[in-house]
Amino acid sequence: LPAHLRVNLGASMQVMFPFKYIREDGLVNTTPENYKYACTDKSLMVKYFMYSFWSSLIDIFPLWMAPNLITLLGFFGIILSYVVSVYYSPTASEVMPSWVYVLNAACMFFYQTMDALDGKQARRTGTSSALGELFDHGCDAMTTVFATSVVSCSLQIGFGWDYYFSVILLLIPFYFSQWEVYYTGSLNLWYINVTEGQFTAMFVHIIGAIMGPNFYLNTVTILNYSIPYYHIVLVPCYVVSIVMGIIPLFRMLVLGIGNNRIPSLLTAMPGVFAITLFTIYTLLSPELLFEYAHWHLAMIGFLVAGLVGRLVLFRVCKLPFYPLQLLLLPLPFAVLNSLFGFVNNYLLLKALTIYAGFTYLHFGLGVIQELTNFLDIQCLRIPVKKID
């Protein structure tokens, strides 16, 4: 950029981010000498099918292309899928054109591929960094909500408790897996993990495209109970999500991995607090779920994504993650408002969703600015000197 534009941009960023998210002693721990990413993926799909496929694609990217740009391209695919699905199915119950189901499957496959290739590009170019991990998990967190909403539209489950549980029961294991990593330093993905979940979503979309509208609304009778097809899809997913949420809890609190039982309990509190208060809020004001579910679940998605982002940030910076997170302070007010009606509930919901989205975006951009300045790197491009 020209010098005058760099000055103006720098001044604008200082106005937007007058305070720092990372302490100076934390920034030191993000240098290449102090940072190392550790992950073990036991997925059978990855081992036997996807690893060789992903490895064959990595050379298509130019060496100047930053891993974060690959991550962002994949995330844009999910955003496209979400926007189109919500447009054609604003209450997650309408019939969508067949091409939308195909688009949704293609966008999920594209996201999955980009999410796998960003790390390979980082290793290929020698640009692995704490910023890359934060950027990747930040996009993953919101993908959890958006992609699940898209599946809900394809299944035509409508606004209600099925929609609620499909989102919440994915956010819980996502939070607790990062909570475990905060203490162990390594992400352990089991034999059935996010890769299998993504293929399940693709399968749902493709079957919807082939079998036509309303397919998942058909029913089958089991023990005199009429069960819609979409429950045959959702219930096993619920069970797997619950198990995936219990595993890190069991490892940390029962097996005592890392001898951090008491500290880990305190660190788990923000996630437990957020999900519990949000559930109470939903129970007290169910009309929000049944009329504004996209807004309702986007709000908790942004809040949990913000918590996960802070968990990852404080882990890579080796800083304490405190039980009290100011990000969640509006949630108690939302519960009180449902009880006493201080303001219009619908307006409050939209205000809270905008607040949650803004704080998440502000956190992300602020951390990017701080880390790129400190590490002397660019977020979306690799300078030639770095490649050489």
mmCIF file of C-alpha atoms in Angstrom:
data_model
loop_
_atom_site.group_PDB
_atom_site.id
_atom_site.type_symbol
_atom_site.label_atom_id
_atom_site.label_comp_id
_atom_site.label_asym_id
_atom_site.label_seq_id
_atom_site.Cartn_x
_atom_site.Cartn_y
_atom_site.Cartn_z
ATOM 1 C CA LEU A 1 0.000 0.000 0.000
ATOM 2 C CA PRO A 2 1.117 3.605 -0.553
ATOM 3 C CA ALA A 3 2.531 5.297 2.541
ATOM 4 C CA HIS A 4 -0.408 7.685 3.007
ATOM 5 C CA LEU A 5 -2.874 4.781 2.840
ATOM 6 C CA ARG A 6 -0.873 2.802 5.398
ATOM 7 C CA VAL A 7 -0.947 5.772 7.772
ATOM 8 C CA ASN A 8 -4.700 6.289 7.341
ATOM 9 C CA LEU A 9 -5.388 2.577 7.753
ATOM 10 C CA GLY A 10 -3.230 2.405 10.867
ATOM 11 C CA ALA A 11 -5.037 5.372 12.407
ATOM 12 C CA SER A 12 -8.418 3.817 11.623
ATOM 13 C CA MET A 13 -7.391 0.532 13.235
ATOM 14 C CA GLN A 14 -6.275 2.360 16.386
ATOM 15 C CA VAL A 15 -9.720 3.969 16.650
ATOM 16 C CA MET A 16 -11.467 0.605 16.151
ATOM 17 C CA PHE A 17 -9.196 -1.246 18.600
ATOM 18 C CA PRO A 18 -8.245 1.175 21.394
ATOM 19 C CA PHE A 19 -7.409 -1.700 23.759
ATOM 20 C CA LYS A 20 -5.398 -4.896 23.383
ATOM 21 C CA TYR A 21 -6.695 -8.469 23.557
ATOM 22 C CA ILE A 22 -3.216 -9.925 24.153
ATOM 23 C CA ARG A 23 -0.807 -8.983 26.941
ATOM 24 C CA GLU A 24 2.830 -8.392 26.047
ATOM 25 C CA ASP A 25 3.971 -11.519 27.899
ATOM 26 C CA GLY A 26 1.422 -13.493 25.897
ATOM 27 C CA LEU A 27 2.588 -12.152 22.533
ATOM 28 C CA VAL A 28 6.080 -13.522 23.192
ATOM 29 C CA ASN A 29 4.668 -17.046 23.325
ATOM 30 C CA THR A 30 3.242 -16.772 19.778
ATOM 31 C CA THR A 31 6.647 -16.584 18.078
ATOM 32 C CA PRO A 32 7.678 -19.517 15.852
ATOM 33 C CA GLU A 33 10.244 -20.549 18.462
ATOM 34 C CA ASN A 34 7.575 -20.893 21.172
ATOM 35 C CA TYR A 35 4.515 -22.020 19.206
ATOM 36 C CA LYS A 36 3.797 -25.554 18.001
ATOM 37 C CA TYR A 37 0.522 -27.017 16.768
ATOM 38 C CA ALA A 38 -0.296 -30.591 17.821
ATOM 39 C CA CYS A 39 -3.199 -32.683 16.528
ATOM 40 C CA THR A 40 -3.953 -36.400 16.247
ATOM 41 C CA ASP A 41 -6.707 -37.344 13.787
ATOM 42 C CA LYS A 42 -7.850 -40.986 14.027
ATOM 43 C CA SER A 43 -10.689 -40.593 11.533
ATOM 44 C CA LEU A 44 -11.052 -43.715 9.391
ATOM 45 C CA MET A 45 -12.361 -41.625 6.485
ATOM 46 C CA VAL A 46 -9.252 -39.469 6.590
ATOM 47 C CA LYS A 47 -6.869 -42.408 6.929
ATOM 48 C CA TYR A 48 -8.249 -44.610 4.159
ATOM 49 C CA PHE A 49 -9.821 -42.161 1.704
ATOM 50 C CA MET A 50 -9.264 -38.441 2.168
ATOM 51 C CA TYR A 51 -5.600 -38.051 3.122
ATOM 52 C CA SER A 52 -4.240 -39.094 -0.282
ATOM 53 C CA PHE A 53 -6.883 -37.016 -2.061
ATOM 54 C CA TRP A 54 -6.038 -33.882 -0.086
ATOM 55 C CA SER A 55 -2.293 -34.458 -0.547
ATOM 56 C CA SER A 56 -2.760 -34.608 -4.317
ATOM 57 C CA LEU A 57 -4.349 -31.136 -4.376
ATOM 58 C CA ILE A 58 -1.909 -29.058 -2.378
ATOM 59 C CA ASP A 59 0.311 -28.106 -5.341
ATOM 60 C CA ILE A 60 -2.546 -26.215 -7.033
ATOM 61 C CA PHE A 61 -2.036 -23.295 -4.657
ATOM 62 C CA PRO A 62 0.621 -20.662 -5.432
ATOM 63 C CA LEU A 63 3.340 -20.259 -2.826
ATOM 64 C CA TRP A 64 2.273 -16.658 -2.084
ATOM 65 C CA MET A 65 -1.192 -17.832 -0.983
ATOM 66 C CA ALA A 66 -1.432 -17.739 2.806
ATOM 67 C CA PRO A 67 -3.085 -20.682 4.589
ATOM 68 C CA ASN A 68 -5.572 -18.244 6.122
ATOM 69 C CA LEU A 69 -6.792 -17.281 2.658
ATOM 70 C CA ILE A 70 -7.521 -20.943 1.931
ATOM 71 C CA THR A 71 -9.414 -21.165 5.224
ATOM 72 C CA LEU A 72 -11.373 -18.033 4.351
ATOM 73 C CA LEU A 73 -12.319 -19.328 0.891
ATOM 74 C CA GLY A 74 -13.760 -22.463 2.461
ATOM 75 C CA PHE A 75 -15.683 -20.404 5.009
ATOM 76 C CA PHE A 76 -17.147 -18.257 2.207
ATOM 77 C CA GLY A 77 -18.521 -21.479 0.732
ATOM 78 C CA ILE A 78 -20.427 -22.153 3.965
ATOM 79 C CA ILE A 79 -21.691 -18.554 4.059
ATOM 80 C CA LEU A 80 -22.956 -18.894 0.478
ATOM 81 C CA SER A 81 -24.726 -22.143 1.343
ATOM 82 C CA TYR A 82 -26.298 -20.582 4.454
ATOM 83 C CA VAL A 83 -27.525 -17.423 2.709
ATOM 84 C CA VAL A 84 -29.075 -19.327 -0.202
ATOM 85 C CA SER A 85 -30.739 -21.894 2.093
ATOM 86 C CA VAL A 86 -32.192 -19.278 4.435
ATOM 87 C CA TYR A 87 -33.456 -17.321 1.423
ATOM 88 C CA TYR A 88 -35.351 -20.296 0.027
ATOM 89 C CA SER A 89 -36.262 -21.755 3.434
ATOM 90 C CA PRO A 90 -36.663 -18.853 5.903
ATOM 91 C CA THR A 91 -38.363 -21.075 8.500
ATOM 92 C CA ALA A 92 -36.358 -24.248 7.759
ATOM 93 C CA SER A 93 -39.552 -25.964 6.577
ATOM 94 C CA GLU A 94 -40.074 -24.772 3.003
ATOM 95 C CA VAL A 95 -39.336 -26.788 -0.128
ATOM 96 C CA MET A 96 -36.101 -25.658 -1.774
ATOM 97 C CA PRO A 97 -35.163 -26.073 -5.457
ATOM 98 C CA SER A 98 -33.204 -29.267 -6.115
ATOM 99 C CA TRP A 99 -30.145 -27.296 -7.184
ATOM 100 C CA VAL A 100 -29.922 -25.759 -3.692
ATOM 101 C CA TYR A 101 -29.414 -29.221 -2.165
ATOM 102 C CA VAL A 102 -26.641 -29.882 -4.667
ATOM 103 C CA LEU A 103 -25.095 -26.485 -3.917
ATOM 104 C CA ASN A 104 -25.178 -27.226 -0.190
ATOM 105 C CA ALA A 105 -23.384 -30.544 -0.656
ATOM 106 C CA ALA A 106 -20.796 -28.929 -2.953
ATOM 107 C CA CYS A 107 -20.175 -26.067 -0.508
ATOM 108 C CA MET A 108 -19.689 -28.479 2.381
ATOM 109 C CA PHE A 109 -17.249 -30.557 0.327
ATOM 110 C CA PHE A 110 -15.407 -27.395 -0.725
ATOM 111 C CA TYR A 111 -15.205 -26.196 2.887
ATOM 112 C CA GLN A 112 -13.976 -29.597 4.080
ATOM 113 C CA THR A 113 -11.281 -29.656 1.400
ATOM 114 C CA MET A 114 -10.095 -26.111 2.098
ATOM 115 C CA ASP A 115 -10.095 -26.809 5.849
ATOM 116 C CA ALA A 116 -7.822 -29.788 5.259
ATOM 117 C CA LEU A 117 -5.509 -28.002 2.827
ATOM 118 C CA ASP A 118 -4.812 -24.871 4.867
ATOM 119 C CA GLY A 119 -2.586 -26.791 7.274
ATOM 120 C CA LYS A 120 -0.787 -28.540 4.416
ATOM 121 C CA GLN A 121 -0.133 -25.166 2.771
ATOM 122 C CA ALA A 122 1.247 -23.847 6.072
ATOM 123 C CA ARG A 123 3.703 -26.739 6.328
ATOM 124 C CA ARG A 124 4.558 -26.506 2.632
ATOM 125 C CA THR A 125 5.469 -22.821 2.896
ATOM 126 C CA GLY A 126 6.874 -22.930 6.437
ATOM 127 C CA THR A 127 4.290 -20.407 7.669
ATOM 128 C CA SER A 128 2.581 -22.287 10.506
ATOM 129 C CA SER A 129 1.655 -19.761 13.185
ATOM 130 C CA ALA A 130 -0.549 -19.107 16.175
ATOM 131 C CA LEU A 131 -2.546 -16.738 13.963
ATOM 132 C CA GLY A 132 -3.288 -19.596 11.569
ATOM 133 C CA GLU A 133 -4.673 -21.797 14.336
ATOM 134 C CA LEU A 134 -6.812 -18.961 15.695
ATOM 135 C CA PHE A 135 -8.088 -18.073 12.229
ATOM 136 C CA ASP A 136 -8.920 -21.698 11.442
ATOM 137 C CA HIS A 137 -10.793 -22.389 14.686
ATOM 138 C CA GLY A 138 -12.546 -19.034 14.461
ATOM 139 C CA CYS A 139 -14.036 -19.971 11.087
ATOM 140 C CA ASP A 140 -14.776 -23.512 12.284
ATOM 141 C CA ALA A 141 -16.762 -22.193 15.250
ATOM 142 C CA MET A 142 -19.232 -20.253 13.124
ATOM 143 C CA THR A 143 -19.316 -22.975 10.488
ATOM 144 C CA THR A 144 -20.754 -25.243 13.188
ATOM 145 C CA VAL A 145 -23.849 -23.023 13.432
ATOM 146 C CA PHE A 146 -24.225 -22.088 9.766
ATOM 147 C CA ALA A 147 -23.694 -25.606 8.393
ATOM 148 C CA THR A 148 -26.109 -27.108 10.936
ATOM 149 C CA SER A 149 -28.729 -24.523 9.983
ATOM 150 C CA VAL A 150 -28.295 -25.509 6.339
ATOM 151 C CA VAL A 151 -28.830 -29.186 7.198
ATOM 152 C CA SER A 152 -31.961 -28.213 9.130
ATOM 153 C CA CYS A 153 -33.286 -26.489 6.006
ATOM 154 C CA SER A 154 -32.557 -29.564 3.875
ATOM 155 C CA LEU A 155 -34.306 -31.820 6.411
ATOM 156 C CA GLN A 156 -37.235 -29.358 6.613
ATOM 157 C CA ILE A 157 -37.421 -29.764 10.399
ATOM 158 C CA GLY A 158 -38.817 -26.258 10.885
ATOM 159 C CA PHE A 159 -38.214 -23.918 13.788
ATOM 160 C CA GLY A 160 -38.420 -25.705 17.114
ATOM 161 C CA TRP A 161 -36.562 -27.947 19.514
ATOM 162 C CA ASP A 162 -35.059 -30.188 16.848
ATOM 163 C CA TYR A 163 -33.393 -27.132 15.354
ATOM 164 C CA TYR A 164 -32.253 -26.052 18.821
ATOM 165 C CA PHE A 165 -30.707 -29.396 19.747
ATOM 166 C CA SER A 166 -29.047 -29.843 16.353
ATOM 167 C CA VAL A 167 -27.061 -26.647 16.959
ATOM 168 C CA ILE A 168 -26.493 -26.818 20.726
ATOM 169 C CA LEU A 169 -25.385 -30.461 20.709
ATOM 170 C CA LEU A 170 -22.645 -29.557 18.226
ATOM 171 C CA LEU A 171 -21.498 -26.432 20.059
ATOM 172 C CA ILE A 172 -21.024 -28.365 23.314
ATOM 173 C CA PRO A 173 -18.406 -30.878 22.046
ATOM 174 C CA PHE A 174 -16.735 -28.115 20.026
ATOM 175 C CA TYR A 175 -16.273 -26.030 23.180
ATOM 176 C CA PHE A 176 -15.171 -28.897 25.402
ATOM 177 C CA SER A 177 -12.701 -30.258 22.860
ATOM 178 C CA GLN A 178 -10.911 -26.881 22.881
ATOM 179 C CA TRP A 179 -11.243 -26.756 26.667
ATOM 180 C CA GLU A 180 -9.359 -30.064 26.852
ATOM 181 C CA VAL A 181 -6.686 -28.814 24.452
ATOM 182 C CA TYR A 182 -6.175 -25.791 26.740
ATOM 183 C CA TYR A 183 -4.678 -28.211 29.297
ATOM 184 C CA THR A 184 -3.233 -31.007 27.166
ATOM 185 C CA GLY A 185 -1.838 -28.898 24.326
ATOM 186 C CA SER A 186 -2.974 -31.426 21.720
ATOM 187 C CA LEU A 187 -6.245 -31.827 19.807
ATOM 188 C CA ASN A 188 -7.299 -35.479 19.774
ATOM 189 C CA LEU A 189 -9.877 -36.335 17.114
ATOM 190 C CA TRP A 190 -11.418 -39.786 17.529
ATOM 191 C CA TYR A 191 -12.377 -42.409 14.946
ATOM 192 C CA ILE A 192 -15.698 -40.664 14.331
ATOM 193 C CA ASN A 193 -15.212 -36.909 14.340
ATOM 194 C CA VAL A 194 -15.929 -33.779 12.348
ATOM 195 C CA THR A 195 -14.947 -35.370 9.009
ATOM 196 C CA GLU A 196 -17.647 -38.021 9.341
ATOM 197 C CA GLY A 197 -20.092 -35.317 10.420
ATOM 198 C CA GLN A 198 -19.354 -33.338 7.279
ATOM 199 C CA PHE A 199 -19.930 -36.379 5.072
ATOM 200 C CA THR A 200 -23.218 -36.985 6.881
ATOM 201 C CA ALA A 201 -24.278 -33.437 5.995
ATOM 202 C CA MET A 202 -23.296 -33.976 2.349
ATOM 203 C CA PHE A 203 -25.262 -37.233 2.297
ATOM 204 C CA VAL A 204 -28.355 -35.449 3.662
ATOM 205 C CA HIS A 205 -28.157 -32.806 0.930
ATOM 206 C CA ILE A 206 -27.555 -35.265 -1.910
ATOM 207 C CA ILE A 207 -30.401 -37.562 -0.832
ATOM 208 C CA GLY A 208 -32.683 -34.510 -0.643
ATOM 209 C CA ALA A 209 -31.717 -33.555 -4.205
ATOM 210 C CA ILE A 210 -32.255 -37.085 -5.555
ATOM 211 C CA MET A 211 -35.426 -38.031 -3.685
ATOM 212 C CA GLY A 212 -37.094 -34.674 -4.083
ATOM 213 C CA PRO A 213 -38.933 -32.208 -1.816
ATOM 214 C CA ASN A 214 -40.509 -33.411 1.425
ATOM 215 C CA PHE A 215 -38.602 -36.716 1.384
ATOM 216 C CA TYR A 216 -37.478 -36.294 4.982
ATOM 217 C CA LEU A 217 -41.056 -35.575 6.073
ATOM 218 C CA ASN A 218 -42.091 -39.131 5.192
ATOM 219 C CA THR A 219 -42.618 -41.410 8.176
ATOM 220 C CA VAL A 220 -41.901 -44.968 9.181
ATOM 221 C CA THR A 221 -43.802 -46.815 11.906
ATOM 222 C CA ILE A 222 -41.679 -48.423 14.634
ATOM 223 C CA LEU A 223 -43.420 -50.029 17.646
ATOM 224 C CA ASN A 224 -46.623 -48.194 16.776
ATOM 225 C CA TYR A 225 -44.808 -44.830 16.704
ATOM 226 C CA SER A 226 -44.768 -42.801 13.506
ATOM 227 C CA ILE A 227 -41.229 -41.472 13.113
ATOM 228 C CA PRO A 228 -40.296 -38.930 10.404
ATOM 229 C CA TYR A 229 -37.227 -39.693 8.354
ATOM 230 C CA TYR A 230 -35.482 -36.589 9.630
ATOM 231 C CA HIS A 231 -35.523 -38.024 13.153
ATOM 232 C CA ILE A 232 -33.811 -41.146 11.831
ATOM 233 C CA VAL A 233 -31.025 -38.803 10.714
ATOM 234 C CA LEU A 234 -30.988 -36.493 13.738
ATOM 235 C CA VAL A 235 -31.223 -38.886 16.687
ATOM 236 C CA PRO A 236 -27.990 -40.800 15.901
ATOM 237 C CA CYS A 237 -26.291 -37.439 15.362
ATOM 238 C CA TYR A 238 -27.535 -36.287 18.774
ATOM 239 C CA VAL A 239 -26.118 -39.424 20.393
ATOM 240 C CA VAL A 240 -22.718 -39.051 18.722
ATOM 241 C CA SER A 241 -22.553 -35.354 19.690
ATOM 242 C CA ILE A 242 -23.357 -36.151 23.320
ATOM 243 C CA VAL A 243 -20.658 -38.830 23.407
ATOM 244 C CA MET A 244 -18.156 -36.442 21.812
ATOM 245 C CA GLY A 245 -19.004 -33.894 24.510
ATOM 246 C CA ILE A 246 -18.637 -36.417 27.326
ATOM 247 C CA ILE A 247 -15.256 -37.779 26.197
ATOM 248 C CA PRO A 248 -13.190 -34.655 27.064
ATOM 249 C CA LEU A 249 -15.092 -34.276 30.336
ATOM 250 C CA PHE A 250 -14.350 -37.890 31.227
ATOM 251 C CA ARG A 251 -10.689 -37.597 30.279
ATOM 252 C CA MET A 252 -10.159 -34.397 32.251
ATOM 253 C CA LEU A 253 -12.369 -34.863 35.321
ATOM 254 C CA VAL A 254 -12.393 -38.646 35.811
ATOM 255 C CA LEU A 255 -9.053 -39.758 34.433
ATOM 256 C CA GLY A 256 -7.465 -36.525 35.621
ATOM 257 C CA ILE A 257 -5.282 -36.031 32.549
ATOM 258 C CA GLY A 258 -2.755 -33.335 33.332
ATOM 259 C CA ASN A 259 -3.761 -33.298 37.017
ATOM 260 C CA ASN A 260 -5.974 -30.279 36.427
ATOM 261 C CA ARG A 261 -9.348 -31.335 37.809
ATOM 262 C CA ILE A 262 -10.138 -28.245 39.888
ATOM 263 C CA PRO A 263 -8.616 -25.618 37.541
ATOM 264 C CA SER A 264 -10.287 -27.274 34.540
ATOM 265 C CA LEU A 265 -13.668 -27.136 36.269
ATOM 266 C CA LEU A 266 -13.296 -23.375 36.641
ATOM 267 C CA THR A 267 -12.195 -22.988 33.027
ATOM 268 C CA ALA A 268 -15.221 -24.979 31.856
ATOM 269 C CA MET A 269 -17.610 -22.596 33.603
ATOM 270 C CA PRO A 270 -18.004 -19.968 30.839
ATOM 271 C CA GLY A 271 -19.201 -22.583 28.359
ATOM 272 C CA VAL A 272 -21.508 -24.226 30.899
ATOM 273 C CA PHE A 273 -22.787 -20.795 31.948
ATOM 274 C CA ALA A 274 -23.494 -19.746 28.347
ATOM 275 C CA ILE A 275 -25.335 -22.922 27.327
ATOM 276 C CA THR A 276 -27.299 -23.107 30.597
ATOM 277 C CA LEU A 277 -28.462 -19.494 30.530
ATOM 278 C CA PHE A 278 -29.291 -19.715 26.839
ATOM 279 C CA THR A 279 -31.392 -22.824 27.469
ATOM 280 C CA ILE A 280 -33.239 -21.086 30.323
ATOM 281 C CA TYR A 281 -33.758 -18.082 28.050
ATOM 282 C CA THR A 282 -35.188 -20.380 25.370
ATOM 283 C CA LEU A 283 -37.488 -22.176 27.837
ATOM 284 C CA LEU A 284 -38.813 -18.873 29.174
ATOM 285 C CA SER A 285 -39.313 -17.399 25.695
ATOM 286 C CA PRO A 286 -39.969 -20.350 23.351
ATOM 287 C CA GLU A 287 -41.686 -18.040 20.875
ATOM 288 C CA LEU A 288 -38.234 -16.745 19.935
ATOM 289 C CA LEU A 289 -37.151 -20.237 18.924
ATOM 290 C CA PHE A 290 -40.344 -20.951 17.014
ATOM 291 C CA GLU A 291 -40.446 -17.621 15.171
ATOM 292 C CA TYR A 292 -36.861 -16.317 14.980
ATOM 293 C CA ALA A 293 -34.718 -19.447 15.234
ATOM 294 C CA HIS A 294 -32.092 -18.218 12.751
ATOM 295 C CA TRP A 295 -31.496 -15.123 14.878
ATOM 296 C CA HIS A 296 -31.821 -17.034 18.144
ATOM 297 C CA LEU A 297 -29.253 -19.707 17.344
ATOM 298 C CA ALA A 298 -26.889 -17.342 15.534
ATOM 299 C CA MET A 299 -26.682 -15.373 18.784
ATOM 300 C CA ILE A 300 -25.530 -18.325 20.908
ATOM 301 C CA GLY A 301 -23.279 -19.420 18.051
ATOM 302 C CA PHE A 302 -21.437 -16.095 18.039
ATOM 303 C CA LEU A 303 -21.129 -16.138 21.841
ATOM 304 C CA VAL A 304 -19.756 -19.686 22.027
ATOM 305 C CA ALA A 305 -17.464 -18.947 19.078
ATOM 306 C CA GLY A 306 -16.174 -15.949 21.019
ATOM 307 C CA LEU A 307 -15.480 -18.158 24.037
ATOM 308 C CA VAL A 308 -13.700 -20.748 21.907
ATOM 309 C CA GLY A 309 -11.634 -18.024 20.265
ATOM 310 C CA ARG A 310 -10.526 -16.785 23.674
ATOM 311 C CA LEU A 311 -9.750 -20.326 24.844
ATOM 312 C CA VAL A 312 -7.518 -20.891 21.830
ATOM 313 C CA LEU A 313 -5.918 -17.447 22.119
ATOM 314 C CA PHE A 314 -5.066 -17.768 25.803
ATOM 315 C CA ARG A 315 -3.737 -21.292 25.260
ATOM 316 C CA VAL A 316 -1.313 -20.320 22.488
ATOM 317 C CA CYS A 317 -0.319 -17.231 24.490
ATOM 318 C CA LYS A 318 0.010 -19.299 27.707
ATOM 319 C CA LEU A 319 -2.302 -16.918 29.560
ATOM 320 C CA PRO A 320 -5.021 -17.752 32.119
ATOM 321 C CA PHE A 321 -8.599 -18.194 30.910
ATOM 322 C CA TYR A 322 -10.768 -16.739 33.663
ATOM 323 C CA PRO A 323 -14.176 -18.185 34.677
ATOM 324 C CA LEU A 324 -15.824 -14.760 34.402
ATOM 325 C CA GLN A 325 -16.039 -13.667 30.767
ATOM 326 C CA LEU A 326 -17.527 -10.201 30.236
ATOM 327 C CA LEU A 327 -18.679 -11.313 26.789
ATOM 328 C CA LEU A 328 -21.556 -13.220 28.429
ATOM 329 C CA LEU A 329 -22.918 -10.446 30.647
ATOM 330 C CA PRO A 330 -25.976 -9.728 28.424
ATOM 331 C CA LEU A 331 -27.266 -13.305 28.868
ATOM 332 C CA PRO A 332 -28.471 -12.847 32.490
ATOM 333 C CA PHE A 333 -30.319 -9.697 31.372
ATOM 334 C CA ALA A 334 -31.986 -11.678 28.576
ATOM 335 C CA VAL A 335 -33.236 -14.203 31.150
ATOM 336 C CA LEU A 336 -34.502 -11.431 33.439
ATOM 337 C CA ASN A 337 -36.206 -9.741 30.523
ATOM 338 C CA SER A 338 -38.049 -12.960 29.711
ATOM 339 C CA LEU A 339 -39.298 -13.004 33.295
ATOM 340 C CA PHE A 340 -40.204 -9.340 33.756
ATOM 341 C CA GLY A 341 -40.562 -7.914 30.253
ATOM 342 C CA PHE A 342 -38.402 -4.796 30.524
ATOM 343 C CA VAL A 343 -38.177 -4.419 26.731
ATOM 344 C CA ASN A 344 -39.693 -6.078 23.687
ATOM 345 C CA ASN A 345 -38.292 -9.625 23.540
ATOM 346 C CA TYR A 346 -37.973 -9.695 19.751
ATOM 347 C CA LEU A 347 -36.057 -6.415 19.647
ATOM 348 C CA LEU A 348 -33.797 -7.607 22.462
ATOM 349 C CA LEU A 349 -33.055 -10.841 20.589
ATOM 350 C CA LYS A 350 -31.988 -8.962 17.466
ATOM 351 C CA ALA A 351 -29.940 -6.524 19.553
ATOM 352 C CA LEU A 352 -28.196 -9.428 21.324
ATOM 353 C CA THR A 353 -27.470 -11.172 18.023
ATOM 354 C CA ILE A 354 -25.960 -7.997 16.573
ATOM 355 C CA TYR A 355 -23.979 -7.508 19.799
ATOM 356 C CA ALA A 356 -22.682 -11.091 19.705
ATOM 357 C CA GLY A 357 -21.758 -10.810 16.026
ATOM 358 C CA PHE A 358 -20.046 -7.452 16.505
ATOM 359 C CA THR A 359 -18.017 -8.570 19.533
ATOM 360 C CA TYR A 360 -16.935 -11.709 17.688
ATOM 361 C CA LEU A 361 -15.871 -9.754 14.615
ATOM 362 C CA HIS A 362 -14.124 -7.125 16.754
ATOM 363 C CA PHE A 363 -12.255 -9.840 18.655
ATOM 364 C CA GLY A 364 -11.183 -11.557 15.451
ATOM 365 C CA LEU A 365 -9.996 -8.410 13.683
ATOM 366 C CA GLY A 366 -8.314 -7.106 16.820
ATOM 367 C CA VAL A 367 -6.344 -10.320 17.370
ATOM 368 C CA ILE A 368 -5.369 -10.431 13.688
ATOM 369 C CA GLN A 369 -4.041 -6.880 13.915
ATOM 370 C CA GLU A 370 -2.059 -7.565 17.088
ATOM 371 C CA LEU A 371 -0.516 -10.815 15.879
ATOM 372 C CA THR A 372 0.332 -9.616 12.379
ATOM 373 C CA ASN A 373 2.011 -6.518 13.823
ATOM 374 C CA PHE A 374 3.972 -8.461 16.422
ATOM 375 C CA LEU A 375 4.982 -11.391 14.198
ATOM 376 C CA ASP A 376 5.598 -9.136 11.156
ATOM 377 C CA ILE A 377 3.422 -11.289 8.904
ATOM 378 C CA GLN A 378 0.439 -10.749 6.626
ATOM 379 C CA CYS A 379 -2.837 -12.485 7.290
ATOM 380 C CA LEU A 380 -3.854 -13.441 3.749
ATOM 381 C CA ARG A 381 -0.605 -13.318 1.768
ATOM 382 C CA ILE A 382 2.912 -14.669 2.097
ATOM 383 C CA PRO A 383 5.557 -12.110 1.094
ATOM 384 C CA VAL A 384 8.179 -13.390 -1.341
ATOM 385 C CA LYS A 385 10.943 -13.001 1.222
ATOM 386 C CA LYS A 386 9.058 -15.367 3.540
ATOM 387 C CA ILE A 387 8.803 -17.992 0.786
ATOM 388 C CA ASP A 388 12.495 -17.770 -0.052
#
